[in-house]
C-alpha positions as MATLAB code, in Angstrom:
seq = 'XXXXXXXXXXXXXXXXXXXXXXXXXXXXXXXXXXXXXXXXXXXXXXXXXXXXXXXXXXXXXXXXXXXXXXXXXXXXXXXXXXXXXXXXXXXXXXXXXXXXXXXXXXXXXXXXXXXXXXXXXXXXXXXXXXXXXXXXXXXXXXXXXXXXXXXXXXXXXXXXXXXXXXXXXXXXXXXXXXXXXXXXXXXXXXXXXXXXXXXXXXXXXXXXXXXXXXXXXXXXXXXXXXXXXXXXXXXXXXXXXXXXXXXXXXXXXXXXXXXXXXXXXXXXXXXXXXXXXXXXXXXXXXXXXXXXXXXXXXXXXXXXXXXXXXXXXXXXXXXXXXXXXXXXXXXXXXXXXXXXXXXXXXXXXXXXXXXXXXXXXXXXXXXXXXXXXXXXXXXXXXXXXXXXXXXXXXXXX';
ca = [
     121.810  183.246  -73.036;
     122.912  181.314  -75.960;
     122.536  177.599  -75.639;
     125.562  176.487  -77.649;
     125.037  172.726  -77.197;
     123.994  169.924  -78.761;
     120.307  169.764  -79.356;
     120.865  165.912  -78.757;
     122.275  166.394  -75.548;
     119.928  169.105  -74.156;
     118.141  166.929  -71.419;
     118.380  169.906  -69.543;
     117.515  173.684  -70.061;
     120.219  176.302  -69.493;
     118.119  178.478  -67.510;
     117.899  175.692  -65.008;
     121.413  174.514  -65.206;
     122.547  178.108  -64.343;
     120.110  178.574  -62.005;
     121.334  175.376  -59.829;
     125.247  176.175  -60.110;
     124.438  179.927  -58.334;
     122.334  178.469  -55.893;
     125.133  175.905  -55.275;
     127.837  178.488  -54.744;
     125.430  180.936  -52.749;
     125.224  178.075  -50.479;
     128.688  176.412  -49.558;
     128.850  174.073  -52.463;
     132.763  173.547  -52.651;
     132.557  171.179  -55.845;
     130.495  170.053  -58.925;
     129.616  166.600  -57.365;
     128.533  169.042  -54.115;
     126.059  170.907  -56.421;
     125.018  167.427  -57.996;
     123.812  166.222  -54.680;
     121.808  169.921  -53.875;
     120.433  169.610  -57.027;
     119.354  165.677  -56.181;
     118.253  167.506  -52.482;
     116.290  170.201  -53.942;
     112.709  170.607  -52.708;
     111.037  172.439  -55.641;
     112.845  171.068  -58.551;
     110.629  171.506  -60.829;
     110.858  175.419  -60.332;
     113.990  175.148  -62.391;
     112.173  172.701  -64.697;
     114.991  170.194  -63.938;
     113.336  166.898  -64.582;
     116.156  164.873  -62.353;
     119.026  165.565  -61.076;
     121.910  166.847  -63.340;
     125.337  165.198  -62.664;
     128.789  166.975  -61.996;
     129.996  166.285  -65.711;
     126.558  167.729  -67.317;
     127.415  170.948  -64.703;
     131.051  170.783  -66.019;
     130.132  170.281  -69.694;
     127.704  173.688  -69.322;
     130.135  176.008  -67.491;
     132.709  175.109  -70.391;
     130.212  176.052  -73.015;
     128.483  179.544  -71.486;
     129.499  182.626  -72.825;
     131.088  184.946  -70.148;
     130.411  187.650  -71.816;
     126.722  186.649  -72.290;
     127.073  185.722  -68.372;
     127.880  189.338  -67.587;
     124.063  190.568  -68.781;
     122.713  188.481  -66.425;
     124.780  189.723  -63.964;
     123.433  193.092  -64.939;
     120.091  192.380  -64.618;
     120.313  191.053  -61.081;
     121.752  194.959  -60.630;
     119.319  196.358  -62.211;
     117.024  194.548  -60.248;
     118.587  195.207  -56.988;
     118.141  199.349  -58.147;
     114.593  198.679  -59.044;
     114.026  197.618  -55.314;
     115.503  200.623  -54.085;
     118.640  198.455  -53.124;
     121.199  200.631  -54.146;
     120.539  204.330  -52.541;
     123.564  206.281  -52.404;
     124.531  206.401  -48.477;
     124.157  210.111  -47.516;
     127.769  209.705  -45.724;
     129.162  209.497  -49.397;
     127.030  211.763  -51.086;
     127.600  210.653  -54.322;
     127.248  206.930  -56.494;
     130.541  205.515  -56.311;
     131.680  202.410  -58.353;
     135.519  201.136  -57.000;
     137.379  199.742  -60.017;
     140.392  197.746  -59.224;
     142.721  194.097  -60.420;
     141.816  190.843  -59.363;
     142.644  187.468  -60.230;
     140.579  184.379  -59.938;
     141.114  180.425  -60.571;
     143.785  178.251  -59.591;
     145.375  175.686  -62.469;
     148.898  173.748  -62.113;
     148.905  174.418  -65.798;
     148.245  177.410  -68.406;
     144.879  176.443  -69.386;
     143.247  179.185  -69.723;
     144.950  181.935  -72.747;
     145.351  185.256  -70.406;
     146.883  183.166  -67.307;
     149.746  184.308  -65.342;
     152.113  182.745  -63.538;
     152.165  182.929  -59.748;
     153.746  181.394  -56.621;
     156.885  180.501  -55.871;
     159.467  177.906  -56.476;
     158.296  175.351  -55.240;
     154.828  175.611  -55.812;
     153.354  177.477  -59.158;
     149.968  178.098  -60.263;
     148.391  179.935  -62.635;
     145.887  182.906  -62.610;
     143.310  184.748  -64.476;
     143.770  188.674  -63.943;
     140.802  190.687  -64.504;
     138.848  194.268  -63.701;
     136.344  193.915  -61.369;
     133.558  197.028  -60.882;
     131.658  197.029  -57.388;
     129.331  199.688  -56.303;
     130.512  201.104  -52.631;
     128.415  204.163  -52.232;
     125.572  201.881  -50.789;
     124.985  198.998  -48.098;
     124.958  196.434  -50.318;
     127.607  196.911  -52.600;
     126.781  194.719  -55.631;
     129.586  193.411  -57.944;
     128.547  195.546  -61.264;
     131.127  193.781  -64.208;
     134.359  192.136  -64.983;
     136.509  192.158  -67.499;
     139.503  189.210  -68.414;
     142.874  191.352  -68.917;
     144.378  189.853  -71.688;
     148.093  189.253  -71.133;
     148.908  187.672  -74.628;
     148.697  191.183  -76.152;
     150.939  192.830  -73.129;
     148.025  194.427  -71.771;
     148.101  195.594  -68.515;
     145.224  196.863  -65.591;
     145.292  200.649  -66.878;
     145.292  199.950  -70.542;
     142.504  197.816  -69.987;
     140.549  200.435  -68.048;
     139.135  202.817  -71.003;
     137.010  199.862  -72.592;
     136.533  198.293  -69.127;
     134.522  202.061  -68.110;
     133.105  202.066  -71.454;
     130.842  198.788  -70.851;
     130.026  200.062  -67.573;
     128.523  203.041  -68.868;
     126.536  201.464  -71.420;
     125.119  198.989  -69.257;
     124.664  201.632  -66.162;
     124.601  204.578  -67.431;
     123.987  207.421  -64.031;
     125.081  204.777  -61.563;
     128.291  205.611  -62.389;
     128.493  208.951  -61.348;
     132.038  208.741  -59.723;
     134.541  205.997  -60.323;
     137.381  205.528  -57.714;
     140.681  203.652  -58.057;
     144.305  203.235  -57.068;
     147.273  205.036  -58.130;
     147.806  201.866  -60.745;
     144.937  202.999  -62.980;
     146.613  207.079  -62.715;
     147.787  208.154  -66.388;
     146.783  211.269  -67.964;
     145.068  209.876  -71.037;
     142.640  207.678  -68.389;
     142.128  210.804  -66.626;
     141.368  213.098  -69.877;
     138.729  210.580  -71.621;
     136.632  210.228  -68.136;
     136.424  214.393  -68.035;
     135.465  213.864  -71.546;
     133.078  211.364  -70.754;
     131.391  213.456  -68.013;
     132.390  211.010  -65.287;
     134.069  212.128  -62.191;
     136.993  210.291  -60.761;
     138.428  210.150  -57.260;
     142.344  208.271  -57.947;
     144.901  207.545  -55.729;
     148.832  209.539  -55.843;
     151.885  207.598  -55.447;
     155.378  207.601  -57.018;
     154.164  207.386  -60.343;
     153.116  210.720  -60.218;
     155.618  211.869  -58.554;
     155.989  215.667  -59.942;
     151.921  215.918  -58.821;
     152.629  213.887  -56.067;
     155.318  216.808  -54.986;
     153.063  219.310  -55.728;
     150.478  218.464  -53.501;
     153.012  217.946  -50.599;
     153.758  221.555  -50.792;
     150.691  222.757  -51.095;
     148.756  220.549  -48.559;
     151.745  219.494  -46.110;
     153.033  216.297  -45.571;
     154.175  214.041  -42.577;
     153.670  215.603  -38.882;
     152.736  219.191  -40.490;
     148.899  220.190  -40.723;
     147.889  221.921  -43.872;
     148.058  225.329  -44.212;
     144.198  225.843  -45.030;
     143.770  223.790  -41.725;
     141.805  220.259  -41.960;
     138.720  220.280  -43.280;
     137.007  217.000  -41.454;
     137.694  214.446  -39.156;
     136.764  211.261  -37.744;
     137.585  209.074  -35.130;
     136.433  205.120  -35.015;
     137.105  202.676  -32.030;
     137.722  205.513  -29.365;
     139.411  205.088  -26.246;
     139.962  201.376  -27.764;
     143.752  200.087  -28.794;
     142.167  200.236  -32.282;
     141.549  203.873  -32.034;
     141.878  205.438  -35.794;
     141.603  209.000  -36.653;
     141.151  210.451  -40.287;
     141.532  214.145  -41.247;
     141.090  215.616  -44.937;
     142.088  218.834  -46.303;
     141.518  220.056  -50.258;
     143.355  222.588  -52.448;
     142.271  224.114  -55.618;
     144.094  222.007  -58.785;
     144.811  225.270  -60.819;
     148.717  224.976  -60.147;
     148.715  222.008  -61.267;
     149.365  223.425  -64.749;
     152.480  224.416  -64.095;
     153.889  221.149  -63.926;
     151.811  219.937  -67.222;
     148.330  218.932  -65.378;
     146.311  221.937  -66.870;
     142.736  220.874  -66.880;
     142.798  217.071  -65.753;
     141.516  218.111  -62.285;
     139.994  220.199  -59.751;
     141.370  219.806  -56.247;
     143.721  217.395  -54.542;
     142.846  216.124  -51.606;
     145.254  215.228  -48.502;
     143.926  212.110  -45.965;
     145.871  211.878  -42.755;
     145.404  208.395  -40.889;
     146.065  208.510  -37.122;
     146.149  205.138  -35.219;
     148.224  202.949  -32.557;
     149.930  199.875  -34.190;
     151.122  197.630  -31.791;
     151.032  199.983  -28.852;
     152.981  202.565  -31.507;
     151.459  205.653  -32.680;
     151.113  204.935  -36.804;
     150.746  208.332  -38.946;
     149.808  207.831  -42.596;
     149.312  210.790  -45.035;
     147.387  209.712  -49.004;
     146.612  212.340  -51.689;
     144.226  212.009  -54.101;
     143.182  213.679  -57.576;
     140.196  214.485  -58.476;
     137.614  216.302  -60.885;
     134.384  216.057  -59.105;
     133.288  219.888  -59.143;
     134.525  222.180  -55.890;
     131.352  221.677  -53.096;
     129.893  218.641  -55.154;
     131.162  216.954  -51.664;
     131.778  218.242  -48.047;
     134.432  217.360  -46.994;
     132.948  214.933  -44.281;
     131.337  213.358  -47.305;
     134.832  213.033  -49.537;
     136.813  211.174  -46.223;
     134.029  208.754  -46.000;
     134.270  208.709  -50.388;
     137.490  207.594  -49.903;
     136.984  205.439  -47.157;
     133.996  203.476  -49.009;
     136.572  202.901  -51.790;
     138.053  199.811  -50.057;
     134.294  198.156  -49.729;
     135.608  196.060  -53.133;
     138.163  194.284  -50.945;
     136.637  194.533  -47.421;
     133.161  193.412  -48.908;
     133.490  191.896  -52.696;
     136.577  190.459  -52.838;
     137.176  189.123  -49.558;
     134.017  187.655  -49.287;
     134.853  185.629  -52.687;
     138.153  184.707  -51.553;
     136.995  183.416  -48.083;
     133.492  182.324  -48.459;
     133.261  181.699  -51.985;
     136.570  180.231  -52.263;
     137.175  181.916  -55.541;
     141.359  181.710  -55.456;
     141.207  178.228  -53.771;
     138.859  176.202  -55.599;
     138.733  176.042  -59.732;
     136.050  173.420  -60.614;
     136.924  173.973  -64.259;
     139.856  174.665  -66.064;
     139.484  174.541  -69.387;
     137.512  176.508  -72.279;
     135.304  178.925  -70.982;
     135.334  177.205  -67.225;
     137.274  180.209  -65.163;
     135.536  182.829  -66.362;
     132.085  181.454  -66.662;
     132.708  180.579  -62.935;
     134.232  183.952  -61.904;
     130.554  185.763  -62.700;
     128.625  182.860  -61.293;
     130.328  183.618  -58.199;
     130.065  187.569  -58.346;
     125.879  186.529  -59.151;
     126.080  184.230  -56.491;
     127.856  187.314  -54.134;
     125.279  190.091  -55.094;
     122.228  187.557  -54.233;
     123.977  186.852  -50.716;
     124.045  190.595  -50.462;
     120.196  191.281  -51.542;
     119.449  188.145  -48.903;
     121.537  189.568  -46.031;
     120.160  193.521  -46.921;
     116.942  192.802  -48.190;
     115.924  189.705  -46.185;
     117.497  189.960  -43.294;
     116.442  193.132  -41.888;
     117.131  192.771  -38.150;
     120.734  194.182  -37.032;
     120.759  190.600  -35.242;
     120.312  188.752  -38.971;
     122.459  191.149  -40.443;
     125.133  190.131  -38.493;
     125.006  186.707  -39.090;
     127.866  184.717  -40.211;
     128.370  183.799  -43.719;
     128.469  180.371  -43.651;
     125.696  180.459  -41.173;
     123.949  182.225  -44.240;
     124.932  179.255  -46.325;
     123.259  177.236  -44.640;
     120.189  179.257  -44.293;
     120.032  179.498  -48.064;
     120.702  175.874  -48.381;
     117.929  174.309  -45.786;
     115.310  176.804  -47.197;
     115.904  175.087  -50.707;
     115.931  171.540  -49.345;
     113.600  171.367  -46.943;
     111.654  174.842  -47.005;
     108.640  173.474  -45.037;
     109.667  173.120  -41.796;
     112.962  175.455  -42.551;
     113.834  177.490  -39.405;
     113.152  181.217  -40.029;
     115.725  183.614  -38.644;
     114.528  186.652  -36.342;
     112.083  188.796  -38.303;
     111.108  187.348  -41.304;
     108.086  185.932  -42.616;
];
């Protein structure tokens, strides 16, 4: 990292700085002045060669003057880390190392402080928002945030125009962990589609009615609604049974070759049909999703493709959700301006993955595991302040 300030006002090093704000977040901290007093709290200070205690302004002064973009590296090495510990084995239910790409926004400002904001809200009460590209890898247990990437609104640039360069740092920073990338039908153009093939990365994307002619297509070929395929479904599974949450997925694939017909020659190699089966307030709820994709015929059974697209929604169910409720990254903005909500955005996805490598890592009883968060807050937190006579949880030494 680049320490951009003054060497008169450097009564601090970065390393440590940094170090504190993570720990702060990874442990509850809902405000600067909160990570002040954990930082006045903290057992082992010296570890982060912090000499004192750094106040809320010095921690607001550093966030504004971090690059982001420097950030992200560091977020990368905590991945690469995590893959060096054997962290991130593919799940044999997938079959194959997935990375979920999809649009999120992050930080909360009355006013447009930050360049690439956008307006959200209503009426009567407006805020504004970064939007960004966020990278997590679902094919494992621990699904680490892998990147991010600011979309920049002031040059009309939306979530699938920013996706080629967005893919492009993730391969040069991961190279083979991205084997397969999956999104939503918002990311669905053929140019996207041609430059992955190109690239030699498979792709697993979503059909809706912007693709409507393939989207058509695949409804003849696969069925649609109440009617089964005609090559008959290929896997199923059924979770919560004989429960009112009872859900039951089928898949069926067809070879993409007629696809050229309608101008598609070549972008992929099967579409796949998901039926979703469940009861919805006592109602029986049928769902039907098609996919594209170019992953080669038999790379994945078709057990392993469901659960694929399944393991796709691990960015919300276990990234973003856990940033939004835990981490309180939509709520709470502890810096607006300058570099503030960005630098803060990949302190919190570093502050995520090392939750992640605690709860997977760490915490290797099922009984640990399913802890709450905030209870693993305050884990973290009392092992940093008072580590001596710290409770241990079930298991680990």
């Amino acid at each position: 990292m680049t320490d951009r300030r003054d060497a008169r006002g450097r009564e601090y090093p970065l390393a440590g700085l940094l170090q504190l704000l993570i720990l702060g977040i990874a442990s509850g901290a809902r405000s600067l002045r909160e990570v002040e007093v954990l930082g006045q709290d903290l057992y082992h200070r010296s570890r982060f060669r912090l000499s004192g205690a750094p106040s809320d302004t010095t921690l607001d002064r550093t966030v504004r003057w971090v690059c982001a973009i420097e950030l992200g590296k560091v977020l990368a090495s905590v991945v690469h880390q995590m893959q060096r510990a054997k962290q991130l084995e593919v799940d044999p239910e997938v079959g194959i190392s997935l990375v979920a790409i999809d649009g999120k926004r992050y930080g909360t400002s009355r006013e447009k402080e930050h360049p690439e904001a956008v307006v959200g809200g209503s009426e009567d009460r407006t805020y504004y928002q970064v939007h960004a590209l966020r990278a997590v890898l679902v094919s494992c247990a621990v699904k680490p945030a892998l990147a991010q990437q600011v979309v920049r609104r002031s040059i009309h640039e939306g979530e699938s125009t920013a996706f080629p360069s967005f893919v492009d740092r993730l391969l040069e920073t991961y190279g083979g962990l991205v084997e397969c990338i999956s999104v939503d039908a918002g990311f669905l153009s053929m140019p996207n589609l041609l430059r992955l093939n190109l690239q030699g990365v498979g792709f697993i994307v979503a059909l809706k009615g912007n693709a409507r002619r393939v989207k058509a297509w695949a409804q003849r070929n696969l069925g649609k609604e109440e009617a089964d395929p005609p090559q008959g479904w290929q896997a199923q599974r059924t979770e919560g049974r004989g429960t009112s949450r009872e859900m039951t997925r089928s898949f069926a694939r067809v070879r993409a070759e007629g696809l050229r017909g309608i101008g598609w020659h070549g972008v992929a190699s099967e579409v796949w049909r998901v039926r979703q089966v469940g009861i919805r307030d006592g109602k029986r709820v049928l769902e039907d999703r098609y996919f594209l994709t170019n992953l080669p015929p038999g790379r994945l059974r078709g057990s392993q493709a469901l659960a694929a697209v399944r393991a796709h929604w691990g960015i919300e169910n276990a990234c973003n959700w856990t940033l939004d409720t835990q981490l309180a990254e939509d709520s709470v903005t502890w810096v607006h301006k300058d570099n503030g909500p960005d630098v803060l955005a990949v302190l919190r996805l570093i502050a995520y993955n090392l939750l992640q490598m605690c709860r997977h890592r760490v915490l290797r009883t099922a009984k640990n595991r399913a802890v709450t968060w905030r209870t693993l807050m305050i884990w973290i937190r009392d092992a940093l302040v008072n580590p001596v006579d710290v409770w241990e949880p079930d298991g680990v030494g």
